Coordinates of C-alpha atoms in Angstrom, one line a residue:
Chain W
M12 CA 33.1 -32.9 -5.7
G13 CA 31.2 -33.3 -2.6
L14 CA 27.4 -33.2 -2.2
T15 CA 26.0 -30.6 -3.5
A16 CA 22.5 -29.0 -4.6
R17 CA 21.7 -32.5 -7.0
D18 CA 22.0 -34.9 -3.9
V19 CA 19.5 -32.8 -2.0
M20 CA 17.3 -31.4 -4.1
D21 CA 13.6 -32.4 -4.9
T22 CA 12.8 -32.9 -8.8
R23 CA 9.0 -33.0 -8.3
F24 CA 7.9 -29.6 -8.1
F25 CA 4.8 -27.6 -8.8
T26 CA 4.8 -24.2 -10.4
L27 CA 2.4 -21.3 -11.3
L28 CA 2.2 -19.0 -14.0
P29 CA 2.5 -15.2 -13.9
E30 CA -1.1 -15.1 -15.0
T31 CA -2.6 -17.3 -12.5
T32 CA -4.8 -15.5 -10.2
V33 CA -4.4 -15.4 -5.6
A34 CA -7.1 -17.7 -5.6
E35 CA -6.1 -20.2 -8.2
A36 CA -2.4 -20.2 -6.2
V37 CA -4.4 -21.0 -2.9
K38 CA -5.9 -23.8 -4.7
A39 CA -2.5 -24.8 -6.1
F40 CA -0.6 -24.7 -2.9
R41 CA -3.2 -27.4 -1.1
R42 CA -3.1 -29.8 -4.0
A43 CA 0.4 -29.6 -3.7
G44 CA 0.5 -30.2 -0.1
E45 CA -1.6 -33.0 -0.6
E46 CA 0.3 -34.5 -3.2
L47 CA 3.6 -33.9 -1.7
N48 CA 2.2 -35.0 1.7
R49 CA 3.8 -31.5 3.5
R50 CA 2.9 -27.8 3.9
V51 CA 3.5 -25.8 0.8
F52 CA 4.3 -22.2 2.1
G53 CA 5.6 -20.7 -1.6
M54 CA 6.1 -21.9 -5.2
M55 CA 7.6 -20.9 -8.3
V56 CA 6.6 -18.9 -11.0
T57 CA 7.6 -19.6 -14.3
S58 CA 7.2 -19.1 -18.0
P59 CA 5.3 -21.6 -20.0
D60 CA 8.7 -23.1 -21.3
G61 CA 10.1 -23.1 -18.1
E62 CA 12.1 -20.1 -17.1
L63 CA 12.4 -18.8 -13.6
L64 CA 10.4 -15.6 -13.2
G65 CA 10.0 -15.3 -9.8
M66 CA 8.9 -17.2 -6.3
V67 CA 5.3 -15.7 -4.6
S68 CA 4.9 -17.6 -1.0
M69 CA 1.5 -17.4 1.4
Y70 CA 3.8 -14.3 2.7
D71 CA 3.5 -12.5 -0.3
I72 CA -0.2 -13.3 -0.8
L73 CA -0.9 -12.4 3.6
I74 CA 0.9 -8.8 2.3
L75 CA -1.7 -8.2 -0.3
M76 CA -4.4 -8.7 1.8
R77 CA -3.3 -6.4 4.2
P78 CA -6.0 -3.7 4.2
K79 CA -4.2 -0.5 3.1
H80 CA -5.6 1.3 5.7
I81 CA -5.1 -0.4 8.7
H82 CA -2.8 2.0 10.5
I83 CA -6.4 4.3 10.7
W84 CA -8.6 1.9 11.6
G85 CA -6.1 0.7 14.3
E86 CA -6.8 4.0 15.9
M87 CA -11.2 4.3 15.3
H88 CA -11.8 1.6 17.6
D89 CA -15.7 2.1 17.6
I90 CA -15.9 1.0 13.9
D91 CA -16.9 -2.6 13.6
V92 CA -15.0 -4.4 11.5
S93 CA -16.9 -7.8 11.6
G94 CA -16.4 -9.7 7.9
F95 CA -13.3 -7.2 7.5
M96 CA -11.1 -10.3 6.3
D97 CA -13.8 -12.0 4.0
E98 CA -13.7 -8.2 1.7
C99 CA -10.0 -8.5 1.8
Y100 CA -10.0 -11.9 0.1
L101 CA -12.6 -10.9 -2.1
R102 CA -10.4 -8.2 -3.3
A103 CA -6.9 -10.1 -3.5
K104 CA -8.2 -13.3 -4.9
S105 CA -8.6 -11.8 -9.0
I106 CA -5.0 -10.5 -8.8
P107 CA -2.8 -12.5 -10.5
V108 CA 0.3 -14.1 -8.5
G109 CA 2.8 -11.9 -11.5
D110 CA 2.0 -8.4 -9.7
L111 CA 3.0 -9.8 -6.3
M112 CA 6.1 -12.5 -6.6
T113 CA 9.4 -11.7 -5.7
T114 CA 11.6 -11.6 -8.5
D115 CA 14.9 -10.9 -6.4
V116 CA 15.1 -15.1 -6.3
I117 CA 18.1 -16.7 -5.4
T118 CA 19.1 -19.4 -6.8
L119 CA 21.8 -22.7 -7.3
T120 CA 23.0 -24.8 -10.0
P121 CA 23.4 -28.5 -9.5
D122 CA 26.7 -28.2 -8.6
T123 CA 26.6 -25.9 -5.5
H124 CA 28.1 -27.3 -2.4
L125 CA 26.0 -28.8 0.7
L126 CA 27.3 -26.2 3.0
Q127 CA 27.3 -23.5 0.6
I128 CA 23.2 -24.2 0.4
V129 CA 23.9 -24.1 4.2
D130 CA 25.3 -20.8 4.4
I131 CA 23.0 -19.0 2.2
M132 CA 20.1 -20.0 4.0
V133 CA 21.2 -19.1 7.4
R134 CA 22.5 -15.5 6.0
K135 CA 19.6 -15.2 3.9
H136 CA 16.6 -16.9 6.2
L137 CA 15.4 -18.6 3.0
R138 CA 13.3 -22.1 3.2
R139 CA 13.3 -22.9 0.1
I140 CA 15.8 -22.2 -2.8
P141 CA 15.4 -23.3 -6.8
V142 CA 18.3 -25.0 -8.9
L143 CA 18.1 -24.0 -12.3
D144 CA 20.4 -25.6 -15.1
G145 CA 21.0 -23.2 -18.2
G146 CA 18.0 -21.2 -16.9
K147 CA 15.4 -23.7 -16.4
V148 CA 14.1 -24.9 -13.4
I149 CA 15.1 -28.0 -12.4
G150 CA 14.6 -28.7 -8.5
I151 CA 14.0 -26.8 -5.6
V152 CA 16.7 -27.3 -2.7
H153 CA 14.1 -27.2 0.6
I154 CA 15.5 -26.4 4.3
S155 CA 14.1 -29.6 5.8
S156 CA 15.9 -31.9 3.0
V157 CA 19.1 -30.5 4.0
F158 CA 18.9 -30.1 7.5
F159 CA 17.8 -34.5 7.8
F160 CA 20.5 -35.1 5.1
L161 CA 23.2 -33.4 7.1
M162 CA 22.3 -34.3 10.7
E163 CA 21.1 -38.6 9.9
R164 CA 24.2 -38.9 7.7
Chain Y
M11 CA 14.8 46.9 35.0
A12 CA 14.6 43.3 33.7
H13 CA 11.1 41.0 33.0
A14 CA 10.7 37.9 33.9
P15 CA 10.3 35.6 30.9
M16 CA 6.2 35.3 30.1
S17 CA 4.3 32.8 30.0
V18 CA 3.3 32.9 26.3
K19 CA 0.1 30.7 25.3
D20 CA 1.0 30.8 21.0
R21 CA -1.8 28.7 20.3
K22 CA -4.3 26.3 21.3
N23 CA -3.6 23.6 18.9
V24 CA -3.5 19.8 19.7
L25 CA -1.0 19.7 17.9
S26 CA 1.4 21.5 20.0
G27 CA 4.5 19.4 22.1
L28 CA 3.8 16.4 19.4
K29 CA 6.5 15.0 17.9
V30 CA 7.5 13.3 14.6
R31 CA 8.1 10.0 16.5
E32 CA 4.5 9.7 17.6
A33 CA 2.7 9.7 14.8
M34 CA 5.6 7.9 12.0
R35 CA 6.0 4.8 11.0
R36 CA 8.7 2.4 10.0
I37 CA 9.7 1.9 6.2
A38 CA 8.2 -1.1 5.0
V39 CA 9.5 -1.4 1.5
H40 CA 12.7 0.5 -0.2
L41 CA 14.1 -0.6 -3.9
P42 CA 17.8 -0.5 -4.6
E43 CA 18.4 2.2 -7.3
S44 CA 19.4 -0.7 -9.8
A45 CA 15.6 -2.1 -9.6
S46 CA 13.3 -1.5 -12.6
V47 CA 10.3 0.7 -12.7
D48 CA 8.7 -3.0 -12.8
E49 CA 9.7 -4.2 -9.6
A50 CA 8.6 -0.7 -8.0
T51 CA 5.1 -0.8 -9.9
R52 CA 5.1 -4.4 -8.5
C53 CA 5.8 -2.9 -4.8
A54 CA 3.0 -0.2 -5.2
I55 CA 0.3 -3.2 -6.0
K56 CA 1.8 -5.6 -3.2
F57 CA 2.1 -2.6 -0.5
K58 CA -0.8 -0.6 -1.5
V59 CA 2.0 2.7 -0.9
S60 CA 1.6 5.4 -3.2
A61 CA 5.6 6.0 -3.0
I62 CA 8.7 3.7 -2.9
L63 CA 11.7 5.1 -1.0
I64 CA 15.3 4.1 -3.3
T65 CA 17.9 3.5 -1.8
G66 CA 22.1 3.3 -2.5
R67 CA 24.2 0.6 -1.6
E68 CA 24.7 1.7 1.9
Y69 CA 20.8 2.0 2.4
Q70 CA 21.4 5.8 2.1
A71 CA 17.7 7.4 1.4
L72 CA 18.2 8.5 -2.8
G73 CA 15.1 9.7 -3.7
V74 CA 11.2 8.7 -4.1
V75 CA 9.2 7.0 -7.1
S76 CA 5.5 7.8 -5.9
K77 CA 2.6 6.1 -7.9
T78 CA 2.4 9.8 -10.0
D79 CA 6.0 9.1 -11.2
L80 CA 5.1 5.9 -12.1
M81 CA 1.7 6.7 -14.2
C82 CA 4.2 9.4 -15.6
A83 CA 6.4 7.0 -16.6
Y84 CA 3.6 5.1 -18.4
Y85 CA 2.7 8.3 -20.4
A86 CA 5.9 8.9 -21.6
G87 CA 6.7 5.0 -23.0
L88 CA 9.1 4.4 -21.0
P89 CA 10.2 0.3 -20.7
L90 CA 9.0 -1.5 -17.6
E91 CA 12.8 -2.4 -17.6
T92 CA 14.1 1.4 -17.0
P93 CA 16.3 1.8 -13.9
V94 CA 14.0 3.3 -11.2
S95 CA 16.8 6.4 -11.0
T96 CA 15.7 7.2 -14.0
I97 CA 12.1 8.0 -12.8
M98 CA 12.8 8.8 -9.0
R99 CA 12.5 12.7 -7.3
S100 CA 15.9 13.4 -5.2
P101 CA 16.5 14.3 -2.9
P102 CA 13.8 12.8 -0.7
L103 CA 12.2 15.3 2.2
F104 CA 13.2 14.7 5.0
C105 CA 12.3 15.5 8.8
G106 CA 13.4 14.6 12.2
M107 CA 12.1 12.1 14.7
D108 CA 12.0 15.3 17.2
D109 CA 10.6 17.6 15.3
S110 CA 7.2 19.5 16.1
L111 CA 4.4 17.4 14.0
D112 CA 3.7 21.2 13.3
A113 CA 6.5 22.1 11.7
A114 CA 6.5 19.1 9.6
L115 CA 3.0 19.7 8.3
D116 CA 4.1 23.1 7.5
T117 CA 6.9 21.6 5.5
M118 CA 4.7 19.4 3.4
R119 CA 2.1 22.0 2.4
S120 CA 5.0 24.4 1.7
K121 CA 6.5 21.8 -0.5
G122 CA 3.3 20.5 -1.5
V123 CA 4.1 16.8 -0.8
H124 CA 2.1 14.1 1.0
R125 CA 4.6 12.4 2.9
L126 CA 8.4 13.3 4.5
Y127 CA 10.8 10.5 5.4
V128 CA 12.4 10.2 9.1
R129 CA 15.7 10.8 9.5
G130 CA 17.3 8.2 11.8
D131 CA 21.2 8.5 13.3
D132 CA 22.9 8.4 10.2
P133 CA 21.7 11.5 8.3
D134 CA 21.9 10.1 5.1
Q135 CA 19.0 7.2 5.8
A136 CA 15.7 7.2 6.4
I137 CA 14.1 4.7 8.8
G138 CA 10.3 6.2 8.9
I139 CA 8.1 8.1 7.2
L140 CA 5.3 10.3 8.1
A141 CA 2.4 11.3 5.9
Y142 CA -1.1 12.7 6.5
P143 CA -3.3 9.4 7.4
D144 CA -0.3 8.5 10.1
I145 CA -0.9 12.4 11.7
V146 CA -4.8 12.0 11.0
G147 CA -4.5 8.4 13.0
L148 CA -2.7 10.2 16.0
L149 CA -5.5 12.9 16.4
Y150 CA -8.0 10.7 15.9
R151 CA -6.2 8.4 19.2
Y152 CA -6.1 12.3 20.8
C153 CA -9.4 13.6 20.4
H154 CA -10.5 10.5 22.0
K155 CA -8.5 10.8 25.2
C156 CA -8.5 14.6 25.2
E157 CA -10.0 16.4 28.6
H158 CA -11.4 18.8 26.9
N159 CA -13.5 16.6 24.6
T160 CA -17.3 17.5 23.6
L161 CA -17.8 13.5 24.2
R162 CA -16.4 13.9 28.1
T163 CA -18.5 17.0 28.8
R164 CA -21.8 15.9 27.7
K165 CA -21.2 12.7 28.7
V166 CA -22.5 11.1 25.7
P167 CA -22.1 7.5 26.1
S168 CA -21.1 6.2 22.5
I169 CA -19.1 7.9 20.3
F170 CA -21.2 6.8 17.4
N171 CA -23.9 9.5 19.0
F172 CA -21.9 12.2 18.4
S173 CA -19.8 11.2 15.1
D174 CA -23.4 10.9 13.4
T175 CA -23.6 14.4 13.9
F176 CA -21.4 14.5 10.6
K177 CA -22.6 13.7 7.0
V178 CA -20.7 13.3 3.9
R179 CA -21.8 16.8 2.4
D180 CA -20.3 18.4 4.6
V181 CA -16.5 16.9 4.0
M182 CA -17.0 16.0 0.6
N183 CA -14.9 17.9 -2.3
P184 CA -17.6 19.1 -5.2
S185 CA -14.7 19.2 -7.6
L186 CA -15.3 16.3 -10.2
L187 CA -12.9 15.3 -13.2
V188 CA -15.1 13.0 -15.6
F189 CA -13.9 11.2 -18.7
R190 CA -15.9 9.4 -21.0
E191 CA -15.6 5.1 -21.5
E192 CA -14.2 6.1 -25.3
A193 CA -11.2 8.5 -23.7
I194 CA -7.7 6.7 -23.9
L195 CA -5.6 6.5 -20.7
S196 CA -3.1 9.6 -22.0
S197 CA -5.7 11.9 -21.7
V198 CA -7.1 10.8 -18.5
M199 CA -3.5 10.2 -17.3
E200 CA -2.8 14.6 -18.4
G201 CA -6.3 15.1 -16.4
L202 CA -5.1 13.3 -12.8
S203 CA -1.7 15.1 -13.5
A204 CA -2.9 18.4 -13.9
H205 CA -5.5 18.6 -11.1
R206 CA -3.2 16.9 -8.9
I207 CA -5.7 14.1 -8.1
G208 CA -6.1 10.3 -7.6
A209 CA -8.5 9.0 -9.8
V210 CA -11.6 10.5 -12.3
L211 CA -15.3 9.2 -12.8
I212 CA -15.5 7.5 -16.1
R213 CA -19.4 8.2 -17.5
G214 CA -20.9 5.7 -20.3
R215 CA -22.4 7.0 -23.7
N216 CA -25.4 7.1 -21.9
N217 CA -23.8 9.8 -19.3
L218 CA -24.2 7.6 -16.9
P219 CA -21.4 6.9 -14.4
S220 CA -19.5 3.5 -15.1
G221 CA -16.4 3.6 -13.6
V222 CA -13.5 5.2 -12.1
V223 CA -9.8 5.1 -13.4
S224 CA -7.3 5.2 -10.6
K225 CA -3.9 6.1 -10.5
T226 CA -3.4 2.4 -9.2
D227 CA -5.6 1.2 -11.9
L228 CA -3.1 3.2 -14.4
I229 CA -0.1 1.5 -12.7
M230 CA -1.7 -2.2 -13.4
A231 CA -1.8 -1.3 -16.9
Y232 CA 1.2 -0.3 -17.2
R233 CA 2.4 -3.5 -15.9
H234 CA 0.2 -5.4 -18.0
G235 CA 1.5 -3.9 -21.3
I236 CA -1.7 -2.3 -21.9
R237 CA -1.0 0.5 -24.6
P238 CA -1.9 4.3 -23.4
T239 CA -3.6 4.9 -26.7
A240 CA -6.4 2.0 -25.0
E241 CA -9.8 3.2 -23.9
A242 CA -10.6 4.3 -20.7
A243 CA -12.9 1.3 -20.4
T244 CA -10.6 -1.1 -21.1
I245 CA -9.1 -0.6 -17.3
M246 CA -11.7 0.6 -15.2
S247 CA -12.8 -0.4 -11.9
S248 CA -16.2 -0.8 -11.8
P249 CA -19.2 0.1 -10.9
V250 CA -18.8 3.0 -9.4
R251 CA -18.3 3.1 -5.3
S252 CA -20.3 5.6 -4.3
C253 CA -22.0 6.7 -1.3
D254 CA -25.4 9.4 -1.0
H255 CA -24.5 12.9 0.0
N256 CA -26.9 12.3 2.8
E257 CA -25.6 9.4 4.5
Q258 CA -23.6 9.5 8.0
L259 CA -19.8 10.0 7.6
V260 CA -19.3 7.2 9.9
S261 CA -20.8 5.1 8.2
A262 CA -18.8 6.1 4.7
I263 CA -15.6 5.9 6.6
Q264 CA -16.7 2.2 7.5
K265 CA -17.3 1.5 3.8
M266 CA -14.2 3.0 2.6
I267 CA -12.1 1.1 5.1
F268 CA -14.1 -1.9 4.2
S269 CA -13.6 -1.4 0.4
D270 CA -9.8 -0.7 0.8
V271 CA -10.6 2.5 -1.3
H272 CA -9.1 6.0 -0.5
R273 CA -12.1 8.1 -2.1
F274 CA -16.3 7.7 -2.8
F275 CA -17.7 9.4 -5.3
V276 CA -20.5 11.1 -3.8
Y277 CA -24.2 11.2 -5.4
R278 CA -27.5 13.6 -4.7
D279 CA -30.7 11.9 -4.9
N280 CA -29.8 8.9 -7.6
P281 CA -26.5 7.0 -8.0
D282 CA -26.7 8.6 -11.6
N283 CA -26.0 11.7 -10.0
I284 CA -22.6 12.3 -9.0
V285 CA -21.9 15.6 -7.2
G286 CA -18.7 15.2 -5.5
V287 CA -16.2 13.1 -4.1
L288 CA -14.9 12.1 -0.6
T289 CA -11.7 10.9 0.3
L290 CA -10.7 9.0 3.5
T291 CA -8.4 11.7 4.6
D292 CA -10.8 14.2 4.3
A293 CA -13.4 12.5 6.3
A294 CA -10.8 11.3 9.2
R295 CA -9.8 14.6 9.2
V296 CA -13.2 16.0 10.3
R297 CA -13.6 13.2 12.8
S298 CA -10.1 14.0 14.6
G299 CA -11.0 17.5 15.3
S300 CA -14.5 17.1 16.1
C301 CA -13.6 19.1 19.3
R302 CA -13.2 22.3 20.2
A303 CA -9.4 21.7 21.4
C304 CA -8.6 20.1 18.2
V305 CA -9.9 22.3 15.9
S306 CA -7.1 24.5 14.9
S307 CA -5.4 21.8 14.6
R308 CA -7.5 20.1 11.8
I309 CA -4.9 19.5 8.6
R310 CA -4.7 21.7 5.6
L311 CA -3.7 20.4 2.7

């Protein structure tokens, strides 16, 4: 048995509940980043008993914030759009993350081989992949962990 | 005796000569046929789209699920786990990138749809979408650049001076569908479906406007497990987004864009006296077809 997800996964991770609002998620991203001493770009969304339901990232939240009629107001250069982003955030902040999370999540088992993880990350353009054991989240593998583990051996 | 072909000017229409490729957008989101209705509702909320393309294993366009279809699934009590293939409309209606916008608009009108998918090199795949707002945006740009634009001939320094001549009352639709707060969601859905509209006004026990229920509100209620027998008051958006019927059209458009809503209810004298609805499409359409050269090209829904 070679090196596996078990060897590179972070067992210290933070999760959100599906009913967590966007405003609360933003605070959680910030808090987790401070505790882990690195930027947190996304989090897993789990049920109260730790079952993985999906993942939500900054990208998902930015998609939600993007104005619905942007293709129209982009044509209307005579309209003043100052204050627009504040309005966008006000609308988005009460939406639960369960409404915008990605549910089509690729996961690993603790025994997934390291090179398989590299392959998945490269092919699917993934930066973080949850590790499940019996449906429950037990860790997360970050691309930086894999990268430095491989390159600094 | 042979006649030389006549130079025919069939119509004075700004759309003449324009092609679908100039107005279409790339498709932002699509789902596989195995996706659930739950995933489709989440897509509609997250991407703020009115319809989602359903694709097969080779990304061939199989069908379309619109907000109306999702609302109907809610009305019918389908579980959220139901595959989207159960409720999708198939096949999608297509147009070609090099079709004229005129022809595409004719198809949309005759088929009673709000969007067409644009076929790519593979005739089974959709690479873009053409919807009324896309055409509106294009017309707006052409109107500004058009040499017949009244603005140029009058040498008016700002577009605002011209646009300000339009009032909300000139453009609004005076038809309204109204429900009471205690109306059950099933009844609201029946009303939306029968009248082919996107939202209804809700009045409180004092008969004053108290909220709005849109298809988006209903789809969110579906996702959050609210029963169709619940009262409209439980999911309505409040307060009612409205504008004065004497308000400048340009101001109303700006507010709609900022509020990220597609419609405003229109009041006369005071906000409790709702007399019509103004949609962004209606408003932008009039602004787009302001000058004489564009009048004949105004979109008829």
